[in-house]
Amino acid sequence: MAGFRSLAEQVRDPRLTPEQRRTALRRCLEKFAPYGHRATWHHLCGRVGIGTEDRRPAPDRLVEALAELEEARRVWLAYDVAFGVRRKREKRLGIRQPSALDDWHRCTWGGCGVAWCDDPLVHPAAPLADVLRRIITALESEPGSVCPVCDSPRITWRGGLDHVPSSGPVCADCGIVVPEPVLTEQALAASRRSRRPELASATAR
């Protein structure tokens, strides 16, 4: 199975047809898709000005979309390496109990779903790398009470997400599932109190 770098080379390969290069870019999202496959594809298409269903997009626009995806991947991989180094150091010090951050990190293996957007049409507008930098900064800081991406305080707990875990705090403005470790206990409690009525009633049964 081709890896991300091999697929990226196919996106840039002028010998391939636009259809083949588009397919290669879609397959890159099987390896790295911060918002989830569909939402990341929608984001990239909007950023470079191609239709999500366009089967013969301009190759230069595909390469532009790939460049944004690659920059975000570099940002995430650097964080991932640093995270692994920290965990090894903690284990040597006898700190073996997984934290909430460890639990969250396990659900983002390979960088897929780092900023999961359950609605593929609702996602942050900023470049992917900028969004990941904001999330990483929040993960490395004290917990707060707003969305780390857009600073919105409108965070609501939602269930039935097409994600693991299947419920969590979702930003009502930019659409990401906010990593629980970046929120204070008070903010998490507030998000649960503001959960959608249908979820609350289902939980009560």
Tab-separated table of C-alpha atoms in Angstrom:
chain	number	residue	atom	x	y	z
A	1	MET	CA	0.000	0.000	0.000
A	2	ALA	CA	1.413	3.381	-1.026
A	3	GLY	CA	2.441	5.742	1.755
A	4	PHE	CA	1.791	9.457	2.017
A	5	ARG	CA	5.034	10.515	0.330
A	6	SER	CA	4.543	8.143	-2.581
A	7	LEU	CA	1.016	9.401	-3.107
A	8	ALA	CA	2.215	13.013	-2.906
A	9	GLU	CA	4.700	12.274	-5.683
A	10	GLN	CA	1.809	11.031	-7.811
A	11	VAL	CA	-0.125	14.258	-7.213
A	12	ARG	CA	2.880	16.199	-8.575
A	13	ASP	CA	3.612	13.815	-11.455
A	14	PRO	CA	2.855	15.629	-14.766
A	15	ARG	CA	2.821	12.285	-16.595
A	16	LEU	CA	-0.397	11.291	-14.840
A	17	THR	CA	-3.863	12.440	-15.865
A	18	PRO	CA	-5.759	14.980	-13.743
A	19	GLU	CA	-8.088	12.159	-12.665
A	20	GLN	CA	-5.172	10.050	-11.443
A	21	ARG	CA	-3.597	12.980	-9.627
A	22	ARG	CA	-6.931	13.813	-7.974
A	23	THR	CA	-7.281	10.202	-6.842
A	24	ALA	CA	-3.771	10.312	-5.380
A	25	LEU	CA	-4.650	13.425	-3.372
A	26	ARG	CA	-7.816	11.777	-2.055
A	27	ARG	CA	-5.725	8.778	-1.017
A	28	CYS	CA	-3.332	11.115	0.836
A	29	LEU	CA	-6.292	11.878	3.073
A	30	GLU	CA	-6.451	8.215	4.055
A	31	LYS	CA	-3.043	8.804	5.668
A	32	PHE	CA	-3.514	12.295	7.078
A	33	ALA	CA	-6.795	14.185	7.417
A	34	PRO	CA	-6.982	16.543	10.417
A	35	TYR	CA	-10.711	17.231	10.037
A	36	GLY	CA	-11.561	13.699	8.912
A	37	HIS	CA	-11.518	12.597	5.265
A	38	ARG	CA	-14.642	14.327	3.979
A	39	ALA	CA	-14.254	17.591	5.874
A	40	THR	CA	-10.551	17.883	5.001
A	41	TRP	CA	-11.352	17.300	1.325
A	42	HIS	CA	-14.070	19.940	1.423
A	43	HIS	CA	-11.669	22.354	3.118
A	44	LEU	CA	-8.866	21.825	0.602
A	45	CYS	CA	-11.189	22.156	-2.372
A	46	GLY	CA	-12.570	25.414	-1.028
A	47	ARG	CA	-9.096	26.769	-0.306
A	48	VAL	CA	-7.782	26.209	-3.849
A	49	GLY	CA	-11.011	26.781	-5.762
A	50	ILE	CA	-11.944	23.381	-7.153
A	51	GLY	CA	-15.270	21.589	-6.931
A	52	THR	CA	-15.461	18.670	-4.543
A	53	GLU	CA	-16.945	16.545	-7.350
A	54	ASP	CA	-14.728	17.899	-10.142
A	55	ARG	CA	-13.136	14.823	-11.716
A	56	ARG	CA	-10.635	16.789	-13.834
A	57	PRO	CA	-9.404	19.633	-11.624
A	58	ALA	CA	-6.502	21.820	-12.725
A	59	PRO	CA	-3.279	20.019	-11.717
A	60	ASP	CA	-1.707	23.198	-10.323
A	61	ARG	CA	-4.606	23.528	-7.900
A	62	LEU	CA	-4.197	19.931	-6.788
A	63	VAL	CA	-0.527	20.643	-6.096
A	64	GLU	CA	-1.526	23.765	-4.152
A	65	ALA	CA	-3.918	21.721	-2.018
A	66	LEU	CA	-1.221	19.112	-1.461
A	67	ALA	CA	1.225	21.805	-0.309
A	68	GLU	CA	-1.204	22.932	2.397
A	69	LEU	CA	-1.775	19.345	3.502
A	70	GLU	CA	1.966	18.639	3.615
A	71	GLU	CA	2.702	21.703	5.729
A	72	ALA	CA	0.047	20.649	8.236
A	73	ARG	CA	1.449	17.119	8.287
A	74	ARG	CA	4.937	18.442	9.085
A	75	VAL	CA	3.511	20.450	11.979
A	76	TRP	CA	1.695	17.417	13.366
A	77	LEU	CA	4.583	14.982	12.923
A	78	ALA	CA	6.912	17.336	14.809
A	79	TYR	CA	4.423	17.453	17.685
A	80	ASP	CA	3.951	13.683	17.541
A	81	VAL	CA	7.702	13.095	17.872
A	82	ALA	CA	7.948	15.521	20.793
A	83	PHE	CA	4.987	13.822	22.469
A	84	GLY	CA	6.652	10.422	22.172
A	85	VAL	CA	9.895	11.755	23.653
A	86	ARG	CA	7.996	13.239	26.590
A	87	ARG	CA	6.148	9.992	27.290
A	88	LYS	CA	9.392	7.990	27.281
A	89	ARG	CA	10.945	10.461	29.709
A	90	GLU	CA	7.924	10.250	32.003
A	91	LYS	CA	8.012	6.440	31.989
A	92	ARG	CA	11.673	6.492	32.976
A	93	LEU	CA	10.654	8.696	35.903
A	94	GLY	CA	7.989	6.168	36.899
A	95	ILE	CA	5.004	8.165	35.592
A	96	ARG	CA	3.098	5.397	33.833
A	97	GLN	CA	-0.531	6.284	34.495
A	98	PRO	CA	-2.034	7.522	31.182
A	99	SER	CA	-3.404	11.067	31.331
A	100	ALA	CA	-6.400	12.553	29.529
A	101	LEU	CA	-3.926	13.868	26.951
A	102	ASP	CA	-2.579	10.356	26.377
A	103	ASP	CA	-6.102	9.030	25.888
A	104	TRP	CA	-6.885	11.800	23.382
A	105	HIS	CA	-3.608	11.302	21.543
A	106	ARG	CA	-4.313	7.601	20.997
A	107	CYS	CA	-7.483	8.554	19.105
A	108	THR	CA	-5.527	10.728	16.653
A	109	TRP	CA	-3.109	8.091	15.411
A	110	GLY	CA	-1.336	9.336	12.280
A	111	GLY	CA	-2.940	12.762	12.564
A	112	CYS	CA	-6.375	11.707	11.359
A	113	GLY	CA	-9.150	13.502	13.192
A	114	VAL	CA	-6.877	15.794	15.213
A	115	ALA	CA	-9.518	18.486	14.779
A	116	TRP	CA	-12.419	16.234	13.792
A	117	CYS	CA	-15.343	17.984	12.079
A	118	ASP	CA	-18.397	15.746	12.108
A	119	ASP	CA	-20.208	17.931	9.570
A	120	PRO	CA	-17.931	17.939	6.496
A	121	LEU	CA	-19.332	21.327	5.449
A	122	VAL	CA	-18.495	23.019	8.763
A	123	HIS	CA	-14.803	23.422	9.531
A	124	PRO	CA	-12.255	26.171	10.256
A	125	ALA	CA	-11.409	28.474	7.358
A	126	ALA	CA	-7.763	29.047	8.331
A	127	PRO	CA	-4.942	27.014	6.736
A	128	LEU	CA	-4.662	23.530	8.203
A	129	ALA	CA	-1.178	24.159	9.608
A	130	ASP	CA	-2.392	27.255	11.487
A	131	VAL	CA	-5.270	25.301	12.997
A	132	LEU	CA	-2.959	22.525	14.162
A	133	ARG	CA	-0.507	25.022	15.644
A	134	ARG	CA	-3.340	26.557	17.676
A	135	ILE	CA	-4.428	23.147	18.936
A	136	ILE	CA	-0.870	22.140	19.806
A	137	THR	CA	-0.335	25.411	21.667
A	138	ALA	CA	-3.501	24.717	23.651
A	139	LEU	CA	-2.416	21.146	24.397
A	140	GLU	CA	0.880	22.461	25.764
A	141	SER	CA	-0.787	25.181	27.869
A	142	GLU	CA	-3.103	25.268	30.853
A	143	PRO	CA	-6.715	24.258	30.070
A	144	GLY	CA	-9.052	27.054	29.025
A	145	SER	CA	-12.728	27.714	28.512
A	146	VAL	CA	-12.907	28.497	24.766
A	147	CYS	CA	-12.284	26.729	21.478
A	148	PRO	CA	-8.511	26.665	20.865
A	149	VAL	CA	-9.014	27.301	17.142
A	150	CYS	CA	-11.487	30.178	16.963
A	151	ASP	CA	-11.731	31.335	20.615
A	152	SER	CA	-15.478	30.743	20.656
A	153	PRO	CA	-17.040	30.047	24.062
A	154	ARG	CA	-19.969	28.261	22.350
A	155	ILE	CA	-19.029	24.642	23.029
A	156	THR	CA	-21.746	22.011	23.204
A	157	TRP	CA	-21.491	18.335	24.077
A	158	ARG	CA	-22.721	16.142	21.213
A	159	GLY	CA	-23.238	12.441	20.829
A	160	GLY	CA	-23.565	10.207	17.800
A	161	LEU	CA	-20.331	11.489	16.256
A	162	ASP	CA	-18.780	9.522	13.401
A	163	HIS	CA	-15.593	9.460	15.436
A	164	VAL	CA	-13.816	7.780	18.343
A	165	PRO	CA	-14.937	8.634	20.944
A	166	SER	CA	-18.468	9.039	19.594
A	167	SER	CA	-19.323	11.962	21.859
A	168	GLY	CA	-17.496	15.080	22.956
A	169	PRO	CA	-17.403	18.880	23.134
A	170	VAL	CA	-18.013	20.492	19.744
A	171	CYS	CA	-17.406	24.133	18.835
A	172	ALA	CA	-20.647	25.607	17.524
A	173	ASP	CA	-18.731	28.117	15.396
A	174	CYS	CA	-15.826	26.347	13.650
A	175	GLY	CA	-17.209	22.808	13.995
A	176	ILE	CA	-14.237	20.956	15.517
A	177	VAL	CA	-14.522	18.382	18.248
A	178	VAL	CA	-12.498	20.210	20.895
A	179	PRO	CA	-9.838	18.032	22.563
A	180	GLU	CA	-11.038	17.500	26.130
A	181	PRO	CA	-7.557	18.060	27.650
A	182	VAL	CA	-7.564	21.706	26.472
A	183	LEU	CA	-10.748	22.515	28.402
A	184	THR	CA	-11.159	23.117	32.112
A	185	GLU	CA	-13.457	20.884	34.138
A	186	GLN	CA	-15.842	23.825	34.388
A	187	ALA	CA	-15.901	24.294	30.601
A	188	LEU	CA	-16.514	20.576	30.059
A	189	ALA	CA	-19.330	20.618	32.601
A	190	ALA	CA	-20.869	23.646	30.882
A	191	SER	CA	-20.696	21.898	27.503
A	192	ARG	CA	-22.538	18.891	28.940
A	193	ARG	CA	-25.250	21.124	30.382
A	194	SER	CA	-25.762	22.690	26.953
A	195	ARG	CA	-25.923	19.396	25.083
A	196	ARG	CA	-28.534	19.106	22.372
A	197	PRO	CA	-32.028	18.319	23.696
A	198	GLU	CA	-32.311	15.037	21.827
A	199	LEU	CA	-29.032	13.804	23.299
A	200	ALA	CA	-30.043	14.832	26.803
A	201	SER	CA	-33.387	13.062	26.545
A	202	ALA	CA	-31.745	9.924	25.148
A	203	THR	CA	-29.292	9.886	28.042
A	204	ALA	CA	-32.118	10.227	30.548
A	205	ARG	CA	-33.917	7.132	29.267
